[in-house]
Coordinates of C-alpha atoms in Angstrom, one line a residue:
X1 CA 98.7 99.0 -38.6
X2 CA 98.8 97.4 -42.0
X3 CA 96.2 97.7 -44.2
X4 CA 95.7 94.3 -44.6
X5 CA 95.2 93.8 -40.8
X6 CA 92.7 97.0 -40.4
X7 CA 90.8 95.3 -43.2
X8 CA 90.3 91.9 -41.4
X9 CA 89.3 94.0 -38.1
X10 CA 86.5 96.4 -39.9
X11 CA 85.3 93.3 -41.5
X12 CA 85.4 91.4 -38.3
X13 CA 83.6 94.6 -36.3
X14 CA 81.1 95.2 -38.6
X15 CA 80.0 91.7 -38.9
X16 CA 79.4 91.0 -35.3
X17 CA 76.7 93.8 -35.3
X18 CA 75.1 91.9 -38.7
X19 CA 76.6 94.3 -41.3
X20 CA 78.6 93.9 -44.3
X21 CA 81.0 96.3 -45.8
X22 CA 81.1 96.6 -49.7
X23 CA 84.5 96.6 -51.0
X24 CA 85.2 100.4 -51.8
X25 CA 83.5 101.3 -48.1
X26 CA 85.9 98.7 -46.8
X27 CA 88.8 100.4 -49.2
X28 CA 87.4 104.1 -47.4
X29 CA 87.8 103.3 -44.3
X30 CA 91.2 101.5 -44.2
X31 CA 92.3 104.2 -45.6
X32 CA 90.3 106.9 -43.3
X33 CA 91.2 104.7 -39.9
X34 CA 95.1 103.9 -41.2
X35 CA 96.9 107.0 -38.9
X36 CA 94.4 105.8 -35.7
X37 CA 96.8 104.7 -33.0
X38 CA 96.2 100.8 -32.0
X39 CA 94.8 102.3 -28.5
X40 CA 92.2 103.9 -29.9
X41 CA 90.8 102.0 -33.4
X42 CA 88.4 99.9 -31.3
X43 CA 86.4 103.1 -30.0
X44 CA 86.9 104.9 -33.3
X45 CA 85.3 101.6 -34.8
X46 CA 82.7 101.4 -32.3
X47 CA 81.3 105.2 -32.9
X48 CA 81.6 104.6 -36.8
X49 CA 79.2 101.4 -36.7
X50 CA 77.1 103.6 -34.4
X51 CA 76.7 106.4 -36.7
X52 CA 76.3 104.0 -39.2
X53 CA 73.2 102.1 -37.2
X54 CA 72.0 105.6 -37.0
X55 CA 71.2 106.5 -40.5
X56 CA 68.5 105.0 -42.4
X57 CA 69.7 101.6 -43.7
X58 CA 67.7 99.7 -46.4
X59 CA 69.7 96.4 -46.3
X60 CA 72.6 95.2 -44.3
X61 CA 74.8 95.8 -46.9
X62 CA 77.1 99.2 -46.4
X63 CA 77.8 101.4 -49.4
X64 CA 80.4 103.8 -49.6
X65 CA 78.1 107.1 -49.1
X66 CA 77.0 105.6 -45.7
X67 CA 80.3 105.6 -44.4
X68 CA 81.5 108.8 -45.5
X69 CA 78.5 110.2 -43.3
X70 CA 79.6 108.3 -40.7
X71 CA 83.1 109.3 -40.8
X72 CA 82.0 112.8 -41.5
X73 CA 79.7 112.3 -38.2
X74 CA 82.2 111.0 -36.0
X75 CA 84.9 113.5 -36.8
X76 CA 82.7 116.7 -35.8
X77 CA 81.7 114.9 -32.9
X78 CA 85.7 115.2 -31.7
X79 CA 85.4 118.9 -32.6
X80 CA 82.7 120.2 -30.7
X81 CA 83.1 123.6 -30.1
X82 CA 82.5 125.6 -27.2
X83 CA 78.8 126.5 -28.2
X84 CA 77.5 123.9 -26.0
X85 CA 78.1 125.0 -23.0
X86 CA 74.7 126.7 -22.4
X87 CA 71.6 125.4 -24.3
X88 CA 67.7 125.9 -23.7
X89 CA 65.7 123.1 -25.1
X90 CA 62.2 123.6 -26.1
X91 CA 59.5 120.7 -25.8
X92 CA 59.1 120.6 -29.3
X93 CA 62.3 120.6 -30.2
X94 CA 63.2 117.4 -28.4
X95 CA 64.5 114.9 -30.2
X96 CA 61.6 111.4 -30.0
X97 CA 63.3 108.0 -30.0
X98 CA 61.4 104.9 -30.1
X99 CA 62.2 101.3 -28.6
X100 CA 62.6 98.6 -31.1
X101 CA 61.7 95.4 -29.1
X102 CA 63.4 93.5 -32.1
X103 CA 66.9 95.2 -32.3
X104 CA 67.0 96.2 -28.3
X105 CA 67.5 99.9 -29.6
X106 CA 66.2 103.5 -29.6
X107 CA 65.6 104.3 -33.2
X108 CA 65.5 108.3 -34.0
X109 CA 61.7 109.2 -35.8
X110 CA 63.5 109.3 -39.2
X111 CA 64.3 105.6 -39.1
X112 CA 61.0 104.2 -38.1
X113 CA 57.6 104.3 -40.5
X114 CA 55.9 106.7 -37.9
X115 CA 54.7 110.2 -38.8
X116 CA 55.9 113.6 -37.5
X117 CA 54.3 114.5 -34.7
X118 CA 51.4 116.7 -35.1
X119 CA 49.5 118.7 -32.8
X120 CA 46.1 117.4 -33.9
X121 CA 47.0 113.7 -33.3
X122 CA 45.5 110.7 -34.7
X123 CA 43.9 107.8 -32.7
X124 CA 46.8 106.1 -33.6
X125 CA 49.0 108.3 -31.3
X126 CA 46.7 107.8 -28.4
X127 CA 47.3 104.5 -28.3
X128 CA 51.4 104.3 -29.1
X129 CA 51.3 107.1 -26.0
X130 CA 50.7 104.3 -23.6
X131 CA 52.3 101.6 -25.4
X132 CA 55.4 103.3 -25.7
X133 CA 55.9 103.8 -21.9
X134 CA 54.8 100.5 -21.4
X135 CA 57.3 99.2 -23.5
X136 CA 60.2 101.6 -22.1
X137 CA 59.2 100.6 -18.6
X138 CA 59.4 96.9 -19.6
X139 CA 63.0 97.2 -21.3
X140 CA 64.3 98.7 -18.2
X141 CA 62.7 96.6 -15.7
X142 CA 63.9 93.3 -17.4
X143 CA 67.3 94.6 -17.1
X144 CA 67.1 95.1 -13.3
X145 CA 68.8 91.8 -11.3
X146 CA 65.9 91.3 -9.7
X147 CA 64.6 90.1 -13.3
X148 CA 67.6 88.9 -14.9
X149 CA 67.8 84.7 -15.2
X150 CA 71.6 84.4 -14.5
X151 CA 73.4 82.5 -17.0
X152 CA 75.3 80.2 -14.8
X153 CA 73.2 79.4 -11.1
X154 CA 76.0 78.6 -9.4
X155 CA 74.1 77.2 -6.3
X156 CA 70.0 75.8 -6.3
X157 CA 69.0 79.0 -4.3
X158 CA 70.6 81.2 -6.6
X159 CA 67.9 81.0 -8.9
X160 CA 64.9 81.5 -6.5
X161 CA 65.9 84.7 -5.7
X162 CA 65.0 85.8 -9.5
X163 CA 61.1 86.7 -10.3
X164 CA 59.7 86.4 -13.8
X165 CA 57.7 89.2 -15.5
X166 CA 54.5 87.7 -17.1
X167 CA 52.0 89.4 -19.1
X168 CA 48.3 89.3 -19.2
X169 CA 47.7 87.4 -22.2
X170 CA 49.5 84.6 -20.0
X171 CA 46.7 85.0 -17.1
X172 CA 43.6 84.5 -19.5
X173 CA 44.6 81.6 -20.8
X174 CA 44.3 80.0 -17.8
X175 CA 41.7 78.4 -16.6
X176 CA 42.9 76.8 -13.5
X177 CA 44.6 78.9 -10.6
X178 CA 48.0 80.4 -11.1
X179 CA 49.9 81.6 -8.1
X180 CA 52.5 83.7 -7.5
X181 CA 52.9 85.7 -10.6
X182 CA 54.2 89.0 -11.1
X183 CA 52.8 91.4 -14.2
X184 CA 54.2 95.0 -15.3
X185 CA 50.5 96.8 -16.3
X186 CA 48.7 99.8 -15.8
X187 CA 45.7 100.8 -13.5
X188 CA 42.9 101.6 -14.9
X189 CA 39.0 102.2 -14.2
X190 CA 37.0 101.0 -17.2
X191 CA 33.7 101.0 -15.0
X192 CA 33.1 103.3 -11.9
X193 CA 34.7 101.6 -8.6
X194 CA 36.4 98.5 -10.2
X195 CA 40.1 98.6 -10.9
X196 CA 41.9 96.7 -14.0
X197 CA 45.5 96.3 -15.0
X198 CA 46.0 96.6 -18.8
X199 CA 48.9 96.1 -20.9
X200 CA 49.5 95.8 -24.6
X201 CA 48.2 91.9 -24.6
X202 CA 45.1 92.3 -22.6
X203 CA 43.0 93.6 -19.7
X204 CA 42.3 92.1 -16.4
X205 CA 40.2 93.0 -13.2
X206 CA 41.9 94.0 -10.2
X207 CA 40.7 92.5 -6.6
X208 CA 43.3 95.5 -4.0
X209 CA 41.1 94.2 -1.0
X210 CA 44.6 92.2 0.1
X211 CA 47.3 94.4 -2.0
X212 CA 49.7 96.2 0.4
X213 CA 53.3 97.9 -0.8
X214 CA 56.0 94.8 -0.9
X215 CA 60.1 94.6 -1.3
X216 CA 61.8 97.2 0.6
X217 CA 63.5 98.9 -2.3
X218 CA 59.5 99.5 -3.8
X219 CA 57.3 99.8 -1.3
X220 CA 57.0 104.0 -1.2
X221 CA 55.8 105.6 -4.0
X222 CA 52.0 107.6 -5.2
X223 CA 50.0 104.9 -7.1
X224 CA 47.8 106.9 -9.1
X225 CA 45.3 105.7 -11.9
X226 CA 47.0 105.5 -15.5
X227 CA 50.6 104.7 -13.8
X228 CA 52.6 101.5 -14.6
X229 CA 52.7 99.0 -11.4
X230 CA 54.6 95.8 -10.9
X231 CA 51.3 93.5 -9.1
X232 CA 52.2 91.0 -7.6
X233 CA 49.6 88.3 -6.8
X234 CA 47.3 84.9 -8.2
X235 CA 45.0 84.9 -10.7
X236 CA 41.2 83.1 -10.4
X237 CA 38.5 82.9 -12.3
X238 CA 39.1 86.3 -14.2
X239 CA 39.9 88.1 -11.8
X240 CA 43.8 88.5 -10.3
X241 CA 44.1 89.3 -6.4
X242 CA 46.8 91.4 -5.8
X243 CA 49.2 90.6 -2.9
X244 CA 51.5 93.5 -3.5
X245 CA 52.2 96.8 -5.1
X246 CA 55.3 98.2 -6.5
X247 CA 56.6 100.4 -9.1
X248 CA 59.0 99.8 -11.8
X249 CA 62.2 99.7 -10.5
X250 CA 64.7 103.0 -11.3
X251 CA 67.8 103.0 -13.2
X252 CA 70.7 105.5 -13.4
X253 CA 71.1 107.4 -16.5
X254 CA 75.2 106.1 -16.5
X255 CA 72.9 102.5 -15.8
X256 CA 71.2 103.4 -19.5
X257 CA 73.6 104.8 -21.5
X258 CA 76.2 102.1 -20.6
X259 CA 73.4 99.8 -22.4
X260 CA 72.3 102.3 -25.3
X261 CA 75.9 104.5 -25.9
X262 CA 76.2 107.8 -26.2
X263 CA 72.9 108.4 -28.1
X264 CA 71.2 112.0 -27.6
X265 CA 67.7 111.3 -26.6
X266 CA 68.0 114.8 -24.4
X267 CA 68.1 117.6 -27.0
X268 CA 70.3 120.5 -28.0
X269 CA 73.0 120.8 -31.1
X270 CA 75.6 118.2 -29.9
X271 CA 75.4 114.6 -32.4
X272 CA 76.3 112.3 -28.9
X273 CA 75.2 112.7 -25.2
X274 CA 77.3 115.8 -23.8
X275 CA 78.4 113.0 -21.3
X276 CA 80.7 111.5 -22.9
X277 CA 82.6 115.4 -24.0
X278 CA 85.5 115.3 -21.5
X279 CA 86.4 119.1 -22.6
X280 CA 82.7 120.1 -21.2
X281 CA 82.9 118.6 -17.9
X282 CA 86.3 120.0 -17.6
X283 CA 84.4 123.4 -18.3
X284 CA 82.0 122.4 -15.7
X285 CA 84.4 121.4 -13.2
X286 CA 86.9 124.6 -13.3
X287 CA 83.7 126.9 -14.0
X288 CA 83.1 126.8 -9.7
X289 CA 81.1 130.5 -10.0
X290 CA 78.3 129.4 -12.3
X291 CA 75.0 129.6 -10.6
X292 CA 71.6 129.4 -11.1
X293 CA 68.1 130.6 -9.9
X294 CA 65.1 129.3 -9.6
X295 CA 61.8 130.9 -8.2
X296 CA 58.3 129.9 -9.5
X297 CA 54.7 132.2 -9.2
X298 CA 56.5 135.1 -10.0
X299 CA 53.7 137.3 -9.5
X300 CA 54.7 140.7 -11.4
X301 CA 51.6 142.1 -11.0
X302 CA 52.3 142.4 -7.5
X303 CA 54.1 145.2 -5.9
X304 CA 55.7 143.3 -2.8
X305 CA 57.0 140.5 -5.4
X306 CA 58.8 143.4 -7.5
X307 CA 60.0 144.9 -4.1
X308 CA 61.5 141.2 -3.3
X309 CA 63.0 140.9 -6.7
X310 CA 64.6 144.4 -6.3
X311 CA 66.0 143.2 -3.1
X312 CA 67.5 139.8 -4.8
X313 CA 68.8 141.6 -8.0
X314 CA 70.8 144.4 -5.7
X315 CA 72.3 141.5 -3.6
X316 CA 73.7 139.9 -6.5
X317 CA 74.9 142.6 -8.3
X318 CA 78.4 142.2 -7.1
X319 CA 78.6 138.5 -8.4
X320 CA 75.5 137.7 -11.1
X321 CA 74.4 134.3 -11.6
X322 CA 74.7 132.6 -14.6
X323 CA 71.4 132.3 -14.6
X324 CA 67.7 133.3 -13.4
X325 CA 64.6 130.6 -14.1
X326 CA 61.3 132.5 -13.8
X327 CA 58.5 130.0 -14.1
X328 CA 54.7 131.3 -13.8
X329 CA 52.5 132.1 -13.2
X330 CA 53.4 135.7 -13.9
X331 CA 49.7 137.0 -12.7
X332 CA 48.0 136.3 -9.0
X333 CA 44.9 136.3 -10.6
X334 CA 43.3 135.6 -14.1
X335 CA 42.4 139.5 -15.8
X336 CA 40.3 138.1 -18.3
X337 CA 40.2 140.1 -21.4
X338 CA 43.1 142.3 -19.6
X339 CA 45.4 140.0 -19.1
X340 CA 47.2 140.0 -22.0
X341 CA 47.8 144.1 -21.3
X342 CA 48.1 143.5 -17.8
X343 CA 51.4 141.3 -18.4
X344 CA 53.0 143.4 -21.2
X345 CA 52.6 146.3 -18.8
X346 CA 54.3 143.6 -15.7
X347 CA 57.5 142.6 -17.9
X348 CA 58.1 146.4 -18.4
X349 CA 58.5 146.9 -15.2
X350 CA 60.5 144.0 -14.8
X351 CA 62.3 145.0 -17.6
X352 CA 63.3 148.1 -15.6
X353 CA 64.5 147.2 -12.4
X354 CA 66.9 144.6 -14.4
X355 CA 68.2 147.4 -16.2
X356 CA 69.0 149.3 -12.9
X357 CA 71.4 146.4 -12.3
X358 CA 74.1 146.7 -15.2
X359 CA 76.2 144.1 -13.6
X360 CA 73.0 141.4 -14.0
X361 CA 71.5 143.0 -17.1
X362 CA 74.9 142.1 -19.0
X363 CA 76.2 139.0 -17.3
X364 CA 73.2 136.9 -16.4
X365 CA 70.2 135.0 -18.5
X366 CA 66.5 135.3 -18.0
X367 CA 64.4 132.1 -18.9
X368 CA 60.6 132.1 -18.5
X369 CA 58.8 128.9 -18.4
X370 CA 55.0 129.3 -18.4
X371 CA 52.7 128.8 -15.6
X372 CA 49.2 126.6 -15.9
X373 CA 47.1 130.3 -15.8
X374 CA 49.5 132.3 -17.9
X375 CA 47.7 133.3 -21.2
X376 CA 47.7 130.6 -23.8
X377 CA 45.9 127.6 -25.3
X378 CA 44.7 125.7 -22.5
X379 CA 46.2 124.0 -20.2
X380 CA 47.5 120.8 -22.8
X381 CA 51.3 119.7 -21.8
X382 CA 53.3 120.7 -23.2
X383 CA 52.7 124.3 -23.3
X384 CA 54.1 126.6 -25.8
X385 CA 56.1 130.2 -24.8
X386 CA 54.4 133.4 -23.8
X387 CA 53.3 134.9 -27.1
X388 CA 55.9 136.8 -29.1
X389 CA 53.6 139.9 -29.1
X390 CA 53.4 140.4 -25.4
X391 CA 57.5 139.6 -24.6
X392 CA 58.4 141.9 -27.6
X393 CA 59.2 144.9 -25.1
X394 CA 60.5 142.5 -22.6
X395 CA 63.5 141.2 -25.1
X396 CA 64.4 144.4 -26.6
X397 CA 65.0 145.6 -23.3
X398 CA 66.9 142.7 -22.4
X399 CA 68.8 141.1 -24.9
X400 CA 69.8 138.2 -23.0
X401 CA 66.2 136.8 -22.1
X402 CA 64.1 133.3 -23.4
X403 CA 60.8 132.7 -23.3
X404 CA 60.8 128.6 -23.5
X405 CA 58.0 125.9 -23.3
X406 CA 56.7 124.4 -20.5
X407 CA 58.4 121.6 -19.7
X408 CA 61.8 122.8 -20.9
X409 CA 65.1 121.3 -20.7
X410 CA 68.5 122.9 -20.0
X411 CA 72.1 121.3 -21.0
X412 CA 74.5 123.0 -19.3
X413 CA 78.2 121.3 -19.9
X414 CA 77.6 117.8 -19.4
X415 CA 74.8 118.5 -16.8
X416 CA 70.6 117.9 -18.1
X417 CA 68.0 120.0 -16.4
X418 CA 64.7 119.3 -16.8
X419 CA 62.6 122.4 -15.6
X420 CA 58.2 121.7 -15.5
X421 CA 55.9 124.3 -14.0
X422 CA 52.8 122.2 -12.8
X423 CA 50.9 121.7 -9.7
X424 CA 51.6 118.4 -10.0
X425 CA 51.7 117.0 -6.2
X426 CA 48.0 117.7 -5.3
X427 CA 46.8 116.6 -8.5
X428 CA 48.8 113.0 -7.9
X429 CA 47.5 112.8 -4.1
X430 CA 43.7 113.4 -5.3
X431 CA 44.1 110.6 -7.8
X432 CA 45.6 107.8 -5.8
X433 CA 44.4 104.7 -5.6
X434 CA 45.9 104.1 -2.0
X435 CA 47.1 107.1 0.0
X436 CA 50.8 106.3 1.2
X437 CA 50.5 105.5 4.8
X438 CA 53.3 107.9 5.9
X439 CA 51.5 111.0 3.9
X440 CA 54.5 112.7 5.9
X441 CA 57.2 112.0 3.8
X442 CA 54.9 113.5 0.2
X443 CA 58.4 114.8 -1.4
X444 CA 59.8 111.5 -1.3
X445 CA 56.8 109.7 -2.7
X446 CA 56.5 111.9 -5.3
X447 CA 59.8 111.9 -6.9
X448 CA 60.0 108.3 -6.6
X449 CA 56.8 107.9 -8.7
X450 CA 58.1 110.4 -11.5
X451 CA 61.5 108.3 -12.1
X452 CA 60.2 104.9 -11.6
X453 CA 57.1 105.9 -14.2
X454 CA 59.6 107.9 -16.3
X455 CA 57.1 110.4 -17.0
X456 CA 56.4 113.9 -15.9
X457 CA 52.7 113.0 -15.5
X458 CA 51.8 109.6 -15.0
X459 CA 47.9 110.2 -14.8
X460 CA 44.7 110.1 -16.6
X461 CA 44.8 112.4 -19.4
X462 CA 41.5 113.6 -18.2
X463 CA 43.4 115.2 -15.3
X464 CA 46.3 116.0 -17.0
X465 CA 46.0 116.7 -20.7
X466 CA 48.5 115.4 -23.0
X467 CA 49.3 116.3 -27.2
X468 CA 49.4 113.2 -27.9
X469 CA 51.9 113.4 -30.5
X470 CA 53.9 115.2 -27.9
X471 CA 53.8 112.7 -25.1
X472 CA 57.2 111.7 -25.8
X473 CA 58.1 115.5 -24.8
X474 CA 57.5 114.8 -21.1
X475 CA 59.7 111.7 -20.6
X476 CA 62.3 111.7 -18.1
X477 CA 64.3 108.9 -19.7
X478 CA 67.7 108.5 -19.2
X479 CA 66.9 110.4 -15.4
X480 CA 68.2 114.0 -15.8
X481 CA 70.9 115.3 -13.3
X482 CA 68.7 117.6 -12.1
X483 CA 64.6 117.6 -12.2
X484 CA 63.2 121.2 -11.1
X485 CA 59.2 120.8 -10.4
X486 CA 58.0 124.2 -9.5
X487 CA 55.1 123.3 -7.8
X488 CA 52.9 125.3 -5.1
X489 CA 53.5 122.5 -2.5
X490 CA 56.2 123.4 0.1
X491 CA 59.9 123.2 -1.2
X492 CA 62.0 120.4 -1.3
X493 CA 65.2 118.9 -2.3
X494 CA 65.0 115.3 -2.9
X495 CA 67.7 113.0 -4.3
X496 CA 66.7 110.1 -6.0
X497 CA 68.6 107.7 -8.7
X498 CA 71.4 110.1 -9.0
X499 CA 69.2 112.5 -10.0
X500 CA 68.6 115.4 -7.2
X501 CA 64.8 116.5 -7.4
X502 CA 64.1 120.0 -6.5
X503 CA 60.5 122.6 -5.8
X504 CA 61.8 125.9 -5.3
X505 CA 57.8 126.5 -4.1
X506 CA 55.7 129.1 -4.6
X507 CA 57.7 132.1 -4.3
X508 CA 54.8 134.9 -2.8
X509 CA 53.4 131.9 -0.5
X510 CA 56.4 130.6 0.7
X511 CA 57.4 133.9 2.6
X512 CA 59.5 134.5 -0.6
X513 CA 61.9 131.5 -0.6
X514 CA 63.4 130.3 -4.2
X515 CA 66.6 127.9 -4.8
X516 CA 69.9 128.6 -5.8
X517 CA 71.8 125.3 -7.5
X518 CA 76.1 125.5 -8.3
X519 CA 76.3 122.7 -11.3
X520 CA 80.0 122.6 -10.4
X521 CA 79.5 120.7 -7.2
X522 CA 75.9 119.9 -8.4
X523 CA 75.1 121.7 -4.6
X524 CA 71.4 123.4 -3.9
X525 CA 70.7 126.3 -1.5
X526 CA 67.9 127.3 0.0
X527 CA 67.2 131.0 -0.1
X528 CA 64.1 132.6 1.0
X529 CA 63.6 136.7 1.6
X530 CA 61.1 137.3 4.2
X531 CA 61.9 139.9 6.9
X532 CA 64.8 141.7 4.3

């Protein structure tokens, strides 16, 4: 193309997302974009201005250094090597994004004025912790149709079908009756026995006396204190009667990232979302062996759970997985001042009944996600890893063995995993503030209310302690491909928003059952190993 076209389109491009190009970044990058085929230049354009946006901008105005980067950016994110096929991300080495309401965009830490995240947080963090899932529950929900005003209403009834998200600040200025409103809030108990909906403009009591689960596509779902609800009701004199319940409504990750682009808000080494790599999922695809395992409780203390793991390693000996995901607890019972000892002396023999089986001890991974009663400080999400000082023997035994955080999160090709060790489904029952009628279909229920909240623990953080720095650590925003909750409850396999929700269970109380997943045809298997 000639260069005096190419300059009127980067002008042109760069002006329609409110930029300006000084004249020797224009002169760089008609130069750098002059042998890009006609076909391509408007993507290659398109990820240029987006690792533009990216990088810390003072003005609007582009200089020549900011470019470069760009370029620079965009041209290692063609060349992305084979090293991230396989990558174990810990929860404090997750990347936090943070919604600008203004711009419509997820802006990476480095571009916003708040601080690093810090394990002793400030009261400041405590109250961004709520605010910012408010605020990425609102974006999302005001994209669903349901609350999209269509442009055009073609015909009168075309519009009635649409409802309009109001906030509290609305309700208290009121003084008369309004009815028929719907408000995105959280429940909350400021005093014992009275329910209140909050959200970033105000707080207002509840009246559930009336409130039953509404719209088919949100009636099911665990509504727990300190989760984000969709009330649907009138308001009067201070206080507003809820008709209806129901919880923000889901979205696909393709939903998202069709909105945000191929940003990284997952983790690992790759600049973009491992999405949008065509030579990873062609990995994935052709890659039909890769396999992995998941059992949870791994007792090793006990001699019938070492027995059973002796019994799994020798039956896949001929054909290892890629694979094994051990989350705790690693002890039946807490040792006290021996526990520490205790579990050295457990991953030794662990240690030595992998190393029976050459095949596995070469081919396949270990990962070890901590357990709520493994030694460590406290039970505050997320957790770190076992202590270096009592998995030292473990790793130089085998090589090929992490110990991660708890949650964790696995990119495998283009595939996310999102792997949390909590009893997390009695601990959301207890706290309901209305027990699902059909308390038959828990599994269901439960995964429902982790993607619609887009949180790994949507409750109190009296129940569930939080860093609150951290929070951002337990999203599950864009939904994951896969979400592994190793929870006591019984298994289960739930899919949910494209996004296939699995408890492998406790594996000593579940006769020894554990699940095996193929990312190649994103299939799970239930194994168990009683009676063998």
């Amino acid at each position: 193309m000639e260069p005096e076209r190419l300059r009127r389109r980067l002008g042109s491009a760069f002006r329609l997302r409110g930029l300006l190009l000084r004249a020797d970044a224009l002169k760089y990058l008609t130069e750098a974009l002059q042998s890009i085929s006609e076909v391509e230049l408007d993507d290659v354009i398109e990820n240029v201005i987006d690792a533009v946006e990216k990088q810390p901008l003072s003005s609007n105005m582009i200089e020549q250094s900011t470019v470069e980067a760009a370029v620079q950016e965009c041209s290692q994110a063609s060349d992305e090597t084979i090293e991230n096929v396989f990558n174990i991300i810990g929860a404090f080495d997750i990347p936090r994004y943070i919604y600008n309401s203004e711009r419509k965009k997820f802006l990476p830490l480095s571009m916003t004025n708040f601080p690093v995240p810090n394990l002793f947080g400030t009261a400041r963090d405590k109250a961004e912790l709520f605010r910012e899932r408010y605020s990425i529950l609102q974006q999302r929900t005001h994209r669903h149709e349901l609350f999209t005003p269509s442009a055009v209403v073609a015909h009168p009834d075309d519009g009635r079908s649409k409802f309009q998200l109001k906030t509290i600040e609305t309700l208290l200025g009121n003084t008369a009756k309004v009815g028929e409103v719907i408000v995105l809030g959280m429940i909350t108990q400021l005093k014992e026995g009275k329910f209140f909906l909050e959200d970033p403009t105000g707080v207002v009591q509840l009246d559930l006396s009336k409130a039953i689960s509404f719209f088919c596509d949100f009636h099911s779902g665990l509504y727990t204190e300190s989760c984000f609800v969709l009330a649907e009701g009138w308001y009067e004199d201070e206080v507003f009667h809820v008709n209806a319940f129901g919880f923000p409504p889901t979205e696909p990750s393709a939903t998202t990232r069709a909105f945000y682009g191929n940003v990284n808000f997952f983790g690992g080494p790759s600049s973009a979302s491992v999405k949008a790599s065509a030579k990873l999922k062609q990995l994935e695809d052709e890659n039909e062996d890769a396999m992995f395992v998941f059992l949870s409780d791994v007792w090793l203390d006990q001699a019938e759970v070492l027995e059973k793991l002796h019994t799994m390693f020798s039956g896949y000996s001929s054909a290892p997985p890629t694979c094994f995901f051990f989350c705790g607890n690693f002890s039946s019972a807490p040792y006290g001042k021996n526990q520490i000892q205790s579990l050295k002396g457990s991953l030794k023999a662990l240690a030595d009944i992998i190393c029976e089986y050459p095949s596995i001890h070469k081919s396949s991974r270990f990962v070890f996600v901590p357990g709520p009663e493994d030694p460590g400080p406290g039970s505050i999400l997320p957790r770190p890893p076992l202590a270096e000082n009592i998995t030292e023997e473990f790793r130089q035994l085998v090589p090929f063995s992490v110990f991660t955080t708890n949650p964790c999160r696995i990119q495998y090709c283009t595939q996310e995993i999102i792997i949390f060790r909590e009893d997390l489904v009695n601990k959301m029952c207890r706290n309901c503030v209305r027990f699902p009628s059909s308390s038959m279909d828990i599994p269901n229920h439960f995964v429902k209310t982790l993607l619609s909240q887009g949180h790994l623990t949507p409750l109190p953080l009296y129940v569930s302690p939080v860093y609150w720095a951290y929070d951002y650590a337990l999203r599950v925003y864009p939904v994951p491909d896969m979400l592994v909750i190793a929870d006591k409850y019984d298994p289960f396999t739930v899919t949910n928003t494209d996004c296939l929700c699995i408890n492998p269970g406790s594996f000593p109380r579940s006769g020894f059952s554990f699940k095996v997943f193929y990312p190649s045809n994103k299939t799970v298997e239930d194994s168990k190993l009683q009676g063998l």
